[in-house]
Tab-separated table of N, CA and C in Angstrom:
chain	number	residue	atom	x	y	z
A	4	UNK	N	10.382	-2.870	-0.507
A	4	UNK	CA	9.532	-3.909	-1.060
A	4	UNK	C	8.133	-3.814	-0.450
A	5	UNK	N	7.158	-4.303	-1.435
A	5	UNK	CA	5.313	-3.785	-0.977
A	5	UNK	C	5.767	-5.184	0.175
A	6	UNK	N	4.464	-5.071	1.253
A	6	UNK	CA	4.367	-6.264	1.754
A	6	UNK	C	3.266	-7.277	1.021
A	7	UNK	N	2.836	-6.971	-0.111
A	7	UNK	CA	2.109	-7.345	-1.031
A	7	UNK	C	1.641	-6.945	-1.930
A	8	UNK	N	1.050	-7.367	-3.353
A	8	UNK	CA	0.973	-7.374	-4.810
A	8	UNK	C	-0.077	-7.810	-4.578
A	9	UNK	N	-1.555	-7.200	-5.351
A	9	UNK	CA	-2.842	-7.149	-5.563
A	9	UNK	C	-2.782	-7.237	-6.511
A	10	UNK	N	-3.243	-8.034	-7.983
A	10	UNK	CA	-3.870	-7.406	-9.251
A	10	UNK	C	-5.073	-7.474	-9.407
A	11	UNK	N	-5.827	-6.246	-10.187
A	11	UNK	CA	-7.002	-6.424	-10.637
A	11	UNK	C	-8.018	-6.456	-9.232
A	12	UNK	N	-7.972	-5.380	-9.077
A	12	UNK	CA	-9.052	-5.283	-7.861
A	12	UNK	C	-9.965	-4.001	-8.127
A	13	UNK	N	-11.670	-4.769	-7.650
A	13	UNK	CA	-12.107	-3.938	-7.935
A	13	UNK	C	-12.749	-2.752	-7.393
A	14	UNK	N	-12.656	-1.936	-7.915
A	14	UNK	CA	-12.954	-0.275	-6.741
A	14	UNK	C	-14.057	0.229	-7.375
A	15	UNK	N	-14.654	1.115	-6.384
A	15	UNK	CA	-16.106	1.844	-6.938
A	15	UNK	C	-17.214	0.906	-6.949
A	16	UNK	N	-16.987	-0.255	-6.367
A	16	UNK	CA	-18.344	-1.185	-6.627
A	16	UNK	C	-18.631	-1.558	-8.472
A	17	UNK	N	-16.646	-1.721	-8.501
A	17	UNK	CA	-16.636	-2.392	-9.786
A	17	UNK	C	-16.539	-1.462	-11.395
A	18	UNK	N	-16.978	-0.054	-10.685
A	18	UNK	CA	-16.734	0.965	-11.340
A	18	UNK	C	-15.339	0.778	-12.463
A	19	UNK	N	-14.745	0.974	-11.863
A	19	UNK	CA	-13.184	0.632	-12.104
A	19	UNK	C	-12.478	-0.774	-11.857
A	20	UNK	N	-11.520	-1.087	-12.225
A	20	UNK	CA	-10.629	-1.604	-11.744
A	20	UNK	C	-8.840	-1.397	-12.343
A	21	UNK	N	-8.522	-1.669	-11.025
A	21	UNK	CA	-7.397	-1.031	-10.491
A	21	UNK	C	-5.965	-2.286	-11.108
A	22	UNK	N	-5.655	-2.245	-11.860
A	22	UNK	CA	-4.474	-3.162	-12.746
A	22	UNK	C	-3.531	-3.724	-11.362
A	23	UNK	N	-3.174	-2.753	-10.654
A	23	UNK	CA	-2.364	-3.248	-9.363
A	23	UNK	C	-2.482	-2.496	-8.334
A	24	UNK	N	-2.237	-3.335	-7.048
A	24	UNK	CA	-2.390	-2.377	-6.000
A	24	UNK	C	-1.421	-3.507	-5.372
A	25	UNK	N	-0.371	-2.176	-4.546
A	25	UNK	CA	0.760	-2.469	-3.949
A	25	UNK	C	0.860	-2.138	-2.770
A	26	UNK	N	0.988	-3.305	-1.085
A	26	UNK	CA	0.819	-2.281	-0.233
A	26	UNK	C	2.112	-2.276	0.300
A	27	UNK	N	2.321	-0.688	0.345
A	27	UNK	CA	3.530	-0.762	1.174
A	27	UNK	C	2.808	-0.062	2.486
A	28	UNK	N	3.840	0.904	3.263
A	28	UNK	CA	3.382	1.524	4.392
A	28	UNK	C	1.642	1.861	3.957
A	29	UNK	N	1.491	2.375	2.322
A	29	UNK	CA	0.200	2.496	2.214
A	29	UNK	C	0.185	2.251	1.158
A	30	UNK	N	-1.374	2.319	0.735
A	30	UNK	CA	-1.659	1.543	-0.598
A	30	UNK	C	-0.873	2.345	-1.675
A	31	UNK	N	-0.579	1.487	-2.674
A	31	UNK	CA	-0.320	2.453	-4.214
A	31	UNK	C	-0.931	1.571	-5.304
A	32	UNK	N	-1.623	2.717	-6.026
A	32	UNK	CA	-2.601	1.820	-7.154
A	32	UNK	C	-1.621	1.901	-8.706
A	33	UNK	N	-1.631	1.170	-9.066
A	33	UNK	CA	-0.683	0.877	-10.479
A	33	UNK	C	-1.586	1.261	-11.546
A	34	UNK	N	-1.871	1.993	-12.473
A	34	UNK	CA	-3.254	1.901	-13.917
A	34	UNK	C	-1.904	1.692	-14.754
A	35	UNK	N	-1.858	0.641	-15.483
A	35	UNK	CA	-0.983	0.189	-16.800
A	35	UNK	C	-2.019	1.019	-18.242
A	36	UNK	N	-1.000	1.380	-19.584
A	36	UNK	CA	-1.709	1.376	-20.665
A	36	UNK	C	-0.196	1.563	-21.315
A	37	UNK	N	-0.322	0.128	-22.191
A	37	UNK	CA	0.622	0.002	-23.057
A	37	UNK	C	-0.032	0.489	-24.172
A	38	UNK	N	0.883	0.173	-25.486
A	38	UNK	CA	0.745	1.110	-27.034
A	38	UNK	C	-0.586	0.504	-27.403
A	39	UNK	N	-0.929	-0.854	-27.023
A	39	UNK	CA	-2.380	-1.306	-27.259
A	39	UNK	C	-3.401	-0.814	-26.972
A	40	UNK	N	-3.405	-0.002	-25.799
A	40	UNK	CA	-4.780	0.299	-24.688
A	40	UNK	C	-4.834	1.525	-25.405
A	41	UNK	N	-6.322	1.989	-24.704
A	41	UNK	CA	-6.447	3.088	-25.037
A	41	UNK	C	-6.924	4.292	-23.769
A	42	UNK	N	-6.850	5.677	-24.101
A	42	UNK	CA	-6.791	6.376	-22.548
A	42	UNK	C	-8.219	6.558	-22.875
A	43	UNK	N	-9.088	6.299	-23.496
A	43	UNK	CA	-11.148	6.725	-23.216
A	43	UNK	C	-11.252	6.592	-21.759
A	44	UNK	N	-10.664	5.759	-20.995
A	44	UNK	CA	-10.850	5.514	-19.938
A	44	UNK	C	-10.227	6.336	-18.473
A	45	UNK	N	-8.672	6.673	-18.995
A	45	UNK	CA	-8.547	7.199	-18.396
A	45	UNK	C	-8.691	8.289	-16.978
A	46	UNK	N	-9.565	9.394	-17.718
A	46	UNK	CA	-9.764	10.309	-16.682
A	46	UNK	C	-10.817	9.794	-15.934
A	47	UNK	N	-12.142	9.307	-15.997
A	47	UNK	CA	-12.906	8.621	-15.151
A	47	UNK	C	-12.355	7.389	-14.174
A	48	UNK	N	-10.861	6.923	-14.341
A	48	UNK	CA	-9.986	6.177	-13.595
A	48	UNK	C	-9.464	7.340	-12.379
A	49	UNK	N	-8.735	7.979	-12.934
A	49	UNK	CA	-7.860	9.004	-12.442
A	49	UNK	C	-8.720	9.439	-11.233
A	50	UNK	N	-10.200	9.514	-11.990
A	50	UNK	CA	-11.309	10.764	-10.615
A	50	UNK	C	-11.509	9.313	-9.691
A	51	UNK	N	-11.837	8.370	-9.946
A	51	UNK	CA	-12.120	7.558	-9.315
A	51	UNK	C	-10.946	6.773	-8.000
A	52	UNK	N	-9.547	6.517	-8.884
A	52	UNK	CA	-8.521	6.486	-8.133
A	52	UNK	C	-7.870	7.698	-6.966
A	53	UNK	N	-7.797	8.277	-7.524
A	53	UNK	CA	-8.057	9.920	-7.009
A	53	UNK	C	-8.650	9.530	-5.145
A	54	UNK	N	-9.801	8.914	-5.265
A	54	UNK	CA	-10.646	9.597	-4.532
A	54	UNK	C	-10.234	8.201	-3.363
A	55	UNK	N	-9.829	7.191	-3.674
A	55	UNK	CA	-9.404	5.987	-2.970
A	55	UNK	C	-7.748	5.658	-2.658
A	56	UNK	N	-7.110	6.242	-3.389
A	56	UNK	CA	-5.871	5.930	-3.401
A	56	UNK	C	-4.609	6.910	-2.366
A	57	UNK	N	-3.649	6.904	-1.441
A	57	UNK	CA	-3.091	7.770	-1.120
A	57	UNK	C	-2.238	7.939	-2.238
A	58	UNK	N	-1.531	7.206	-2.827
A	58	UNK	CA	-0.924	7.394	-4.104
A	58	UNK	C	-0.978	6.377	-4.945
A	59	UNK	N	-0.940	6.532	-6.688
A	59	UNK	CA	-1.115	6.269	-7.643
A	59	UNK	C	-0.173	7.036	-8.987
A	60	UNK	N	0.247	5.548	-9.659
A	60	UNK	CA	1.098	6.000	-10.651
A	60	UNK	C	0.519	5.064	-12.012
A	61	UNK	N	0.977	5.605	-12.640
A	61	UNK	CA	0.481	5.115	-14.665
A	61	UNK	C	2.019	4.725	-14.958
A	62	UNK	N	1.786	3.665	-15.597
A	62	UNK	CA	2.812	3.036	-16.208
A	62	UNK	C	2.512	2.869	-17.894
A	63	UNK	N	3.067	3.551	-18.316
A	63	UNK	CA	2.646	3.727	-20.063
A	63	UNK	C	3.970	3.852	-20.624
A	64	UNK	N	3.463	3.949	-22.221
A	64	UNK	CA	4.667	3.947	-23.055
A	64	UNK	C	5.227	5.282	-23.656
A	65	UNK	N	5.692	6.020	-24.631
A	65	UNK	CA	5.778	7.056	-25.151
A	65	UNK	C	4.900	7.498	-25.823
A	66	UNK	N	4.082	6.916	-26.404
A	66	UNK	CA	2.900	6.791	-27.031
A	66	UNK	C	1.894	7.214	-26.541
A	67	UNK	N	1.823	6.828	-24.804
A	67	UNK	CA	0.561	7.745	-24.652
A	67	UNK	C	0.700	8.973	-23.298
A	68	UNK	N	2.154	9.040	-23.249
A	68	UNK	CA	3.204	9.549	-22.503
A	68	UNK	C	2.354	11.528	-22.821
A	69	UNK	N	2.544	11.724	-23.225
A	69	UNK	CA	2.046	13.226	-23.327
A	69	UNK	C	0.650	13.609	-23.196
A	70	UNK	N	0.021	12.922	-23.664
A	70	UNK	CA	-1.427	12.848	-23.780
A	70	UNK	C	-2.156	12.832	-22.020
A	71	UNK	N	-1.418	11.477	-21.621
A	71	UNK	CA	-1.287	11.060	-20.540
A	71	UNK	C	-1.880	12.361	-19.326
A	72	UNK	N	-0.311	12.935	-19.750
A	72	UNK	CA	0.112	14.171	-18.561
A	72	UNK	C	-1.201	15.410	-18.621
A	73	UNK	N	-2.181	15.469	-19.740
A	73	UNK	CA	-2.940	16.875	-19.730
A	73	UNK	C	-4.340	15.838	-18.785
A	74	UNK	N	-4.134	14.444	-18.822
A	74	UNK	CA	-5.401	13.813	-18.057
A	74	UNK	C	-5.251	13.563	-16.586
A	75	UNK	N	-4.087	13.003	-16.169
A	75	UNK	CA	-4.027	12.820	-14.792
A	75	UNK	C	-3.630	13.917	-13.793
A	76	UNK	N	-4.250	13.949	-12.574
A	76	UNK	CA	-3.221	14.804	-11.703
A	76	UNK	C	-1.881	14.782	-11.263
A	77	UNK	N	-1.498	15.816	-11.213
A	77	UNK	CA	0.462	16.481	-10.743
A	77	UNK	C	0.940	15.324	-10.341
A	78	UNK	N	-0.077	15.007	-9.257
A	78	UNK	CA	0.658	14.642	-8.231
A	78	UNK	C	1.273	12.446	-8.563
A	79	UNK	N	0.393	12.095	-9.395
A	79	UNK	CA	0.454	11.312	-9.925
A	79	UNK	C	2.178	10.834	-10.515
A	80	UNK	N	2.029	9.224	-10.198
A	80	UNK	CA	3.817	9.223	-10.767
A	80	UNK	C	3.635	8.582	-12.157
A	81	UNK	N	4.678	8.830	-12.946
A	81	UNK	CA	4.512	8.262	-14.190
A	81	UNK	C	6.101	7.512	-14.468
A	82	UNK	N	6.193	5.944	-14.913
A	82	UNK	CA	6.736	5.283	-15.086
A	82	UNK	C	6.148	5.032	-17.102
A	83	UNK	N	7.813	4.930	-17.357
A	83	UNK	CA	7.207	4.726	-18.389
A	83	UNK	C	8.508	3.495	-19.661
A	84	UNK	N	7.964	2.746	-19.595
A	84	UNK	CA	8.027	1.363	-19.978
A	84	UNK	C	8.536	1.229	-21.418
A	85	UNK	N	9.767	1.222	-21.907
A	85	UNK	CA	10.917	0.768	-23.045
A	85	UNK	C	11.140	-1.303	-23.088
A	86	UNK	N	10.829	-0.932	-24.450
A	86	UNK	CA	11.373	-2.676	-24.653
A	86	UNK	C	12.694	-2.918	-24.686
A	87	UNK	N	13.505	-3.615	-24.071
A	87	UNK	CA	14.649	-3.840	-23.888
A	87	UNK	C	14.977	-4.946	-24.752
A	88	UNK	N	16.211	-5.543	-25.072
A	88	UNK	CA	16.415	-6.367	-25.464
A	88	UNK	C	15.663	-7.858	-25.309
A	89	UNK	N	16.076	-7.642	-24.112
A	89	UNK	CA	15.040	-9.472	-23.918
A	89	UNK	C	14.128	-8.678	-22.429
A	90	UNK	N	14.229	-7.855	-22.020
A	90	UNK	CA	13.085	-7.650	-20.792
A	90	UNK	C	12.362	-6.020	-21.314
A	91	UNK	N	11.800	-5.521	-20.817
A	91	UNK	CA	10.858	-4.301	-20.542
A	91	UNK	C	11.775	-3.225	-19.441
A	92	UNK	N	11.854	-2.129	-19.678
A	92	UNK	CA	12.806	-1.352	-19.056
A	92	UNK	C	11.954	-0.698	-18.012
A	93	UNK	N	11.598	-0.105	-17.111
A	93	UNK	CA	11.376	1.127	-16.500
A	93	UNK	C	11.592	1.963	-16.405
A	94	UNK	N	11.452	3.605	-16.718
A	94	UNK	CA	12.081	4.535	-16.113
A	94	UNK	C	11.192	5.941	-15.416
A	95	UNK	N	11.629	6.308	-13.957
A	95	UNK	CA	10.762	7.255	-14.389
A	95	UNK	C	10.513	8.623	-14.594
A	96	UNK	N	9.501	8.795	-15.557
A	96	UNK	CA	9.146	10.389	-15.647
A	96	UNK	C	9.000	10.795	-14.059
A	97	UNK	N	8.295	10.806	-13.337
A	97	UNK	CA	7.986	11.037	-12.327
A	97	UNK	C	7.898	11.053	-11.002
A	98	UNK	N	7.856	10.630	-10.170
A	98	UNK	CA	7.696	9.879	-8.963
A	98	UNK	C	6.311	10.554	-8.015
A	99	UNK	N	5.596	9.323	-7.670
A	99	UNK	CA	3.871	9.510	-7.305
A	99	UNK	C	4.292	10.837	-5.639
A	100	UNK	N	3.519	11.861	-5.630
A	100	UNK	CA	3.919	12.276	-4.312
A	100	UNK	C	2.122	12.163	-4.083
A	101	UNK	N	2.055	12.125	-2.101
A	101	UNK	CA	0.570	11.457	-1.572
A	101	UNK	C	-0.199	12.384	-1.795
A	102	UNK	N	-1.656	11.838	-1.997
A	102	UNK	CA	-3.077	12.391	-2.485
A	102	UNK	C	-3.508	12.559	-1.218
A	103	UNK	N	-3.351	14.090	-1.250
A	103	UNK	CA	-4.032	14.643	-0.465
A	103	UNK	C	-5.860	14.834	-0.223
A	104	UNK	N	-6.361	14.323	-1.522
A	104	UNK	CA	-7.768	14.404	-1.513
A	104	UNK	C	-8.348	12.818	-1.391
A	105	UNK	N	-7.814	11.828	-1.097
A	105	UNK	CA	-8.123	10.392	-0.688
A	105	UNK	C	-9.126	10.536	0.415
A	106	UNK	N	-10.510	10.129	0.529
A	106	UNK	CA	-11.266	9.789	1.622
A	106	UNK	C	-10.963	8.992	2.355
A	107	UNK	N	-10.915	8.715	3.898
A	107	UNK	CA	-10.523	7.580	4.722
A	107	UNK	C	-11.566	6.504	4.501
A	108	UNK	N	-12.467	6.711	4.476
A	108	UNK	CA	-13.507	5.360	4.311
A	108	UNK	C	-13.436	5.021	3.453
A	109	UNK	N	-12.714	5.366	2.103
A	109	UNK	CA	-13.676	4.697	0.497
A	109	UNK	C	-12.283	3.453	0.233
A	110	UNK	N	-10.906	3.835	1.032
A	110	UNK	CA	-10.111	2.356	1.016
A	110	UNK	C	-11.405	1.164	2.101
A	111	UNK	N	-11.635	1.477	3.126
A	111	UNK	CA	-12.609	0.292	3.502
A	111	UNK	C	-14.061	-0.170	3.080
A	112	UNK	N	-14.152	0.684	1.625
A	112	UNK	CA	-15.553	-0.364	0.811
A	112	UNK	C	-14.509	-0.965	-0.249
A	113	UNK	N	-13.419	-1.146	0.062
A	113	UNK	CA	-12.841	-2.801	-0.658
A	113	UNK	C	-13.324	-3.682	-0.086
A	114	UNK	N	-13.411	-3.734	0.820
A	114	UNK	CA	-13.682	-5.058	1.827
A	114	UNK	C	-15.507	-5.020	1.424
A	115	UNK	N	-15.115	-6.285	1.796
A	115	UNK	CA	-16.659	-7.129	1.793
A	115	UNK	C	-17.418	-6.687	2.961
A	116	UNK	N	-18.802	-6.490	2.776
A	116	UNK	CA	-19.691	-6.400	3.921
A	116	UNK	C	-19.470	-7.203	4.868
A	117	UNK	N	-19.281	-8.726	5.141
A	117	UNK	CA	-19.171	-9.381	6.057
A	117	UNK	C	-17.687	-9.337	7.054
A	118	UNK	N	-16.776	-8.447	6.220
A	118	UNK	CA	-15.558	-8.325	6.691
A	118	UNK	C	-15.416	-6.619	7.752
A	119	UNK	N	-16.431	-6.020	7.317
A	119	UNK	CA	-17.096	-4.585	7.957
A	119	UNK	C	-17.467	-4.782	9.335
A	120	UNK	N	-18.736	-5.920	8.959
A	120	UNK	CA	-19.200	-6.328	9.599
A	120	UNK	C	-18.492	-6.364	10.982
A	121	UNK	N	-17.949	-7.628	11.043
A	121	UNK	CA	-16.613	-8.472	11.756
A	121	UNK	C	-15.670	-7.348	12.203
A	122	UNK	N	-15.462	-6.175	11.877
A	122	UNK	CA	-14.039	-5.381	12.874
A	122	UNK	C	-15.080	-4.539	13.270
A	123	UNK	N	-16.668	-4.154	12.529
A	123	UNK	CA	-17.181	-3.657	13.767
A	123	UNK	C	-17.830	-3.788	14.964
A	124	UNK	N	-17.949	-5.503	14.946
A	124	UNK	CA	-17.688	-6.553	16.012
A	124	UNK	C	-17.004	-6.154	17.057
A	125	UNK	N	-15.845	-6.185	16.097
A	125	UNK	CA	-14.679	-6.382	17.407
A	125	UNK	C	-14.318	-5.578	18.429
A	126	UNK	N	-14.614	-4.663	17.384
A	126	UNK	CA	-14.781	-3.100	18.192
A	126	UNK	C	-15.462	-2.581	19.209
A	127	UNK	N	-16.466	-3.455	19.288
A	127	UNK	CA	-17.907	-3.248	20.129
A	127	UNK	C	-18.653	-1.855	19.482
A	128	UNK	N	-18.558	-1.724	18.423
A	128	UNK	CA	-19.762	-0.546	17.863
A	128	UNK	C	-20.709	-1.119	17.588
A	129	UNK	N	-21.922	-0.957	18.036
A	129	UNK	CA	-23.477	-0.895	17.494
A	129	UNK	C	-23.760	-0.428	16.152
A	130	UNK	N	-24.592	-1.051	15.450
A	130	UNK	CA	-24.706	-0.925	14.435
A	130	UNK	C	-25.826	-1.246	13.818
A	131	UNK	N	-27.013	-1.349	13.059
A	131	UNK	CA	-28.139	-1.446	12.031
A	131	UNK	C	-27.927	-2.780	11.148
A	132	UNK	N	-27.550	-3.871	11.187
A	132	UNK	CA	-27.777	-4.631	10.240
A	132	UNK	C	-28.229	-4.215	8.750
A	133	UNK	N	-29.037	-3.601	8.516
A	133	UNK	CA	-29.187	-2.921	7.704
A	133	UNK	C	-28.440	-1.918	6.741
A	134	UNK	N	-27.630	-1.672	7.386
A	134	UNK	CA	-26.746	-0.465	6.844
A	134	UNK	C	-26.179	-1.073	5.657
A	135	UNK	N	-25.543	-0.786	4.704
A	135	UNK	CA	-24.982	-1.117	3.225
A	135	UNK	C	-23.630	-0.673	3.421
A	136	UNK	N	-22.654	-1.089	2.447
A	136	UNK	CA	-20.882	-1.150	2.665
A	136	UNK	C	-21.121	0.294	2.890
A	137	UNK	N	-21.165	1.302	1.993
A	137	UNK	CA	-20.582	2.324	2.105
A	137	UNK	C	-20.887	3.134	4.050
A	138	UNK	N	-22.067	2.682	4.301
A	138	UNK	CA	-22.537	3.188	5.996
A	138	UNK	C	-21.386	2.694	6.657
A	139	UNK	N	-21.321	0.839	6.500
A	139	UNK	CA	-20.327	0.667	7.196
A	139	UNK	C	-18.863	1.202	7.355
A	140	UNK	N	-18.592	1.097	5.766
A	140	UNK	CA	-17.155	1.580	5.766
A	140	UNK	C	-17.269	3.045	6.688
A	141	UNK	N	-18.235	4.020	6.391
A	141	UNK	CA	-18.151	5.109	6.876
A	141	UNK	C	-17.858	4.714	8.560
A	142	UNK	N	-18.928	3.907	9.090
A	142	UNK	CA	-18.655	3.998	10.790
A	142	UNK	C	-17.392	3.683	10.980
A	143	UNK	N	-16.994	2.400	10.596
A	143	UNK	CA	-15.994	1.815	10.840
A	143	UNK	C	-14.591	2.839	10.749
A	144	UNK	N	-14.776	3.811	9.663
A	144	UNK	CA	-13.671	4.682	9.440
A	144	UNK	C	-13.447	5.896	10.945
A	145	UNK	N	-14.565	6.273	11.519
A	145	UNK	CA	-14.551	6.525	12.554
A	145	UNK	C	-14.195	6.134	13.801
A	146	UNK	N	-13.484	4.987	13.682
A	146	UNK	CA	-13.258	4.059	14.954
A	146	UNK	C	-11.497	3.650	14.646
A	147	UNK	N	-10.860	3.909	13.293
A	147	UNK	CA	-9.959	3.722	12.880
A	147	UNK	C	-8.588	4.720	12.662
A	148	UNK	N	-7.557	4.947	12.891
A	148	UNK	CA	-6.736	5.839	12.291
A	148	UNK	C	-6.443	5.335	10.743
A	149	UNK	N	-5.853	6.277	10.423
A	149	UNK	CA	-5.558	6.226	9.019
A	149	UNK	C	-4.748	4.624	8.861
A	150	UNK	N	-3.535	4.750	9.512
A	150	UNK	CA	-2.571	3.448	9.218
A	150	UNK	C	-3.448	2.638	9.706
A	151	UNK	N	-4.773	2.463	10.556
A	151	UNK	CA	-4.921	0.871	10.972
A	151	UNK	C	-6.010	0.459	9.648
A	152	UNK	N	-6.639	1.850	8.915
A	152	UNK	CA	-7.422	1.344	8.024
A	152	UNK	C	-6.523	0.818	6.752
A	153	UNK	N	-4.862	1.505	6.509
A	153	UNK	CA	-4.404	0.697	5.350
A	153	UNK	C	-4.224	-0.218	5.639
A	154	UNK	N	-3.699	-0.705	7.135
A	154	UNK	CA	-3.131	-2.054	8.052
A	154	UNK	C	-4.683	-2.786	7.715
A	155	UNK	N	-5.400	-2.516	8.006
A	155	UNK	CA	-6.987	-3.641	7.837
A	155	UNK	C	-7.009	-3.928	5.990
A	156	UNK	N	-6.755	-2.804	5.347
A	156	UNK	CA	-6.805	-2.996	3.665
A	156	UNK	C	-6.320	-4.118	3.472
A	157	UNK	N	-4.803	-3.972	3.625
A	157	UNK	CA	-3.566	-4.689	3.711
A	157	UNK	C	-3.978	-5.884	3.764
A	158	UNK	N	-4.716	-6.586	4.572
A	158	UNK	CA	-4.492	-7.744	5.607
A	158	UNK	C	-5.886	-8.430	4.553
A	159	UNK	N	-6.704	-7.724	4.502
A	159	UNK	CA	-8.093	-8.252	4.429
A	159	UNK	C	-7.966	-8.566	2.592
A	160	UNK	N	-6.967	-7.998	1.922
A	160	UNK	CA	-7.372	-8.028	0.578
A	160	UNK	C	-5.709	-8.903	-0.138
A	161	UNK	N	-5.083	-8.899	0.686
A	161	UNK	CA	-3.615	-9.842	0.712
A	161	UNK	C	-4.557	-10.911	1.290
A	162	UNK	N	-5.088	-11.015	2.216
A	162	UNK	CA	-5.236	-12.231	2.019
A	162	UNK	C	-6.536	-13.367	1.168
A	163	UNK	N	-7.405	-12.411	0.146
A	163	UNK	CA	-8.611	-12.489	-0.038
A	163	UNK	C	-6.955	-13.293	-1.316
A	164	UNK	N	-6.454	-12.768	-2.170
A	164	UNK	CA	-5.621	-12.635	-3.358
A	164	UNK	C	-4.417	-14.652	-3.200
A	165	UNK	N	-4.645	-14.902	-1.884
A	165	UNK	CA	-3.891	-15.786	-2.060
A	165	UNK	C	-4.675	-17.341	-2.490
């Protein structure tokens, strides 16, 4: 079980947004497209998720099930969603294995500048007032291991959601 359920968060400075984000040990980003949606969007998701996500899976229907597979990367999981009698089925094509091309800093420009700010406080790093999210996220990523930056994701955006 995630230790929390995100929907609709936004990444890229709004670029995108991300249908779900689930954290377990580490983040996993959800992109939904039922028979309604359409994939125009897709691959500019994919590069964008891609670049923030350790893993990420598409949850679609049969419909856009093939199409799907020539847009996203391998490594990507694909769940793919049957109407059931009275509920929605799951099953999956796939299962997400981790993105190896994820930047460590670009999970900490979720967070708000003032929340950057504040752990690079705590930290005792010096810093420019001046600097803009992405500087920060960058220092801050330098002062962090990998798990304490999903552990800070985690914490800072579970609790922005309640």
């Amino acid at each position: 079980m995630p230790a929390s359920i995100v929907e609709e968060i936004a990444i890229d400075r709004g670029r995108v947004i991300a249908d779900i984000v689930a954290f377990f040990k580490t983040p996993h980003c959800f992109e939904i497209k039922s028979d309604f949606d359409s994939l125009a969007r897709l691959s500019k998701q994919s590069e964008i998720y891609s670049l923030f996500f350790p893993k990420v899976s598409l949850i679609t229907t049969d419909k856009h099930l093939k199409k799907s597979l020539s847009i996203i990367p391998n490594w990507w999981g694909i769940a793919v969603a049957k109407q059931g009698k009275h509920e929605i089925k799951l099953s999956y094509y796939r299962k997400s294995l981790h993105n190896k091309c994820a930047v460590k800093k670009n999970l900490l420009t979720m967070l708000w500048n003032e929340e950057l700010r504040k752990e690079l406080r705590d930290r005792g790093v010096v810093f420019s007032k001046k600097l803009k999210r992405d500087e920060l996220a960058f220092l801050l990523s330098q002062h962090l291991s990998l798990k304490e930056i999903y552990d800070l994701t985690k914490s800072k955006i579970s609790y922005r959601s309640k």
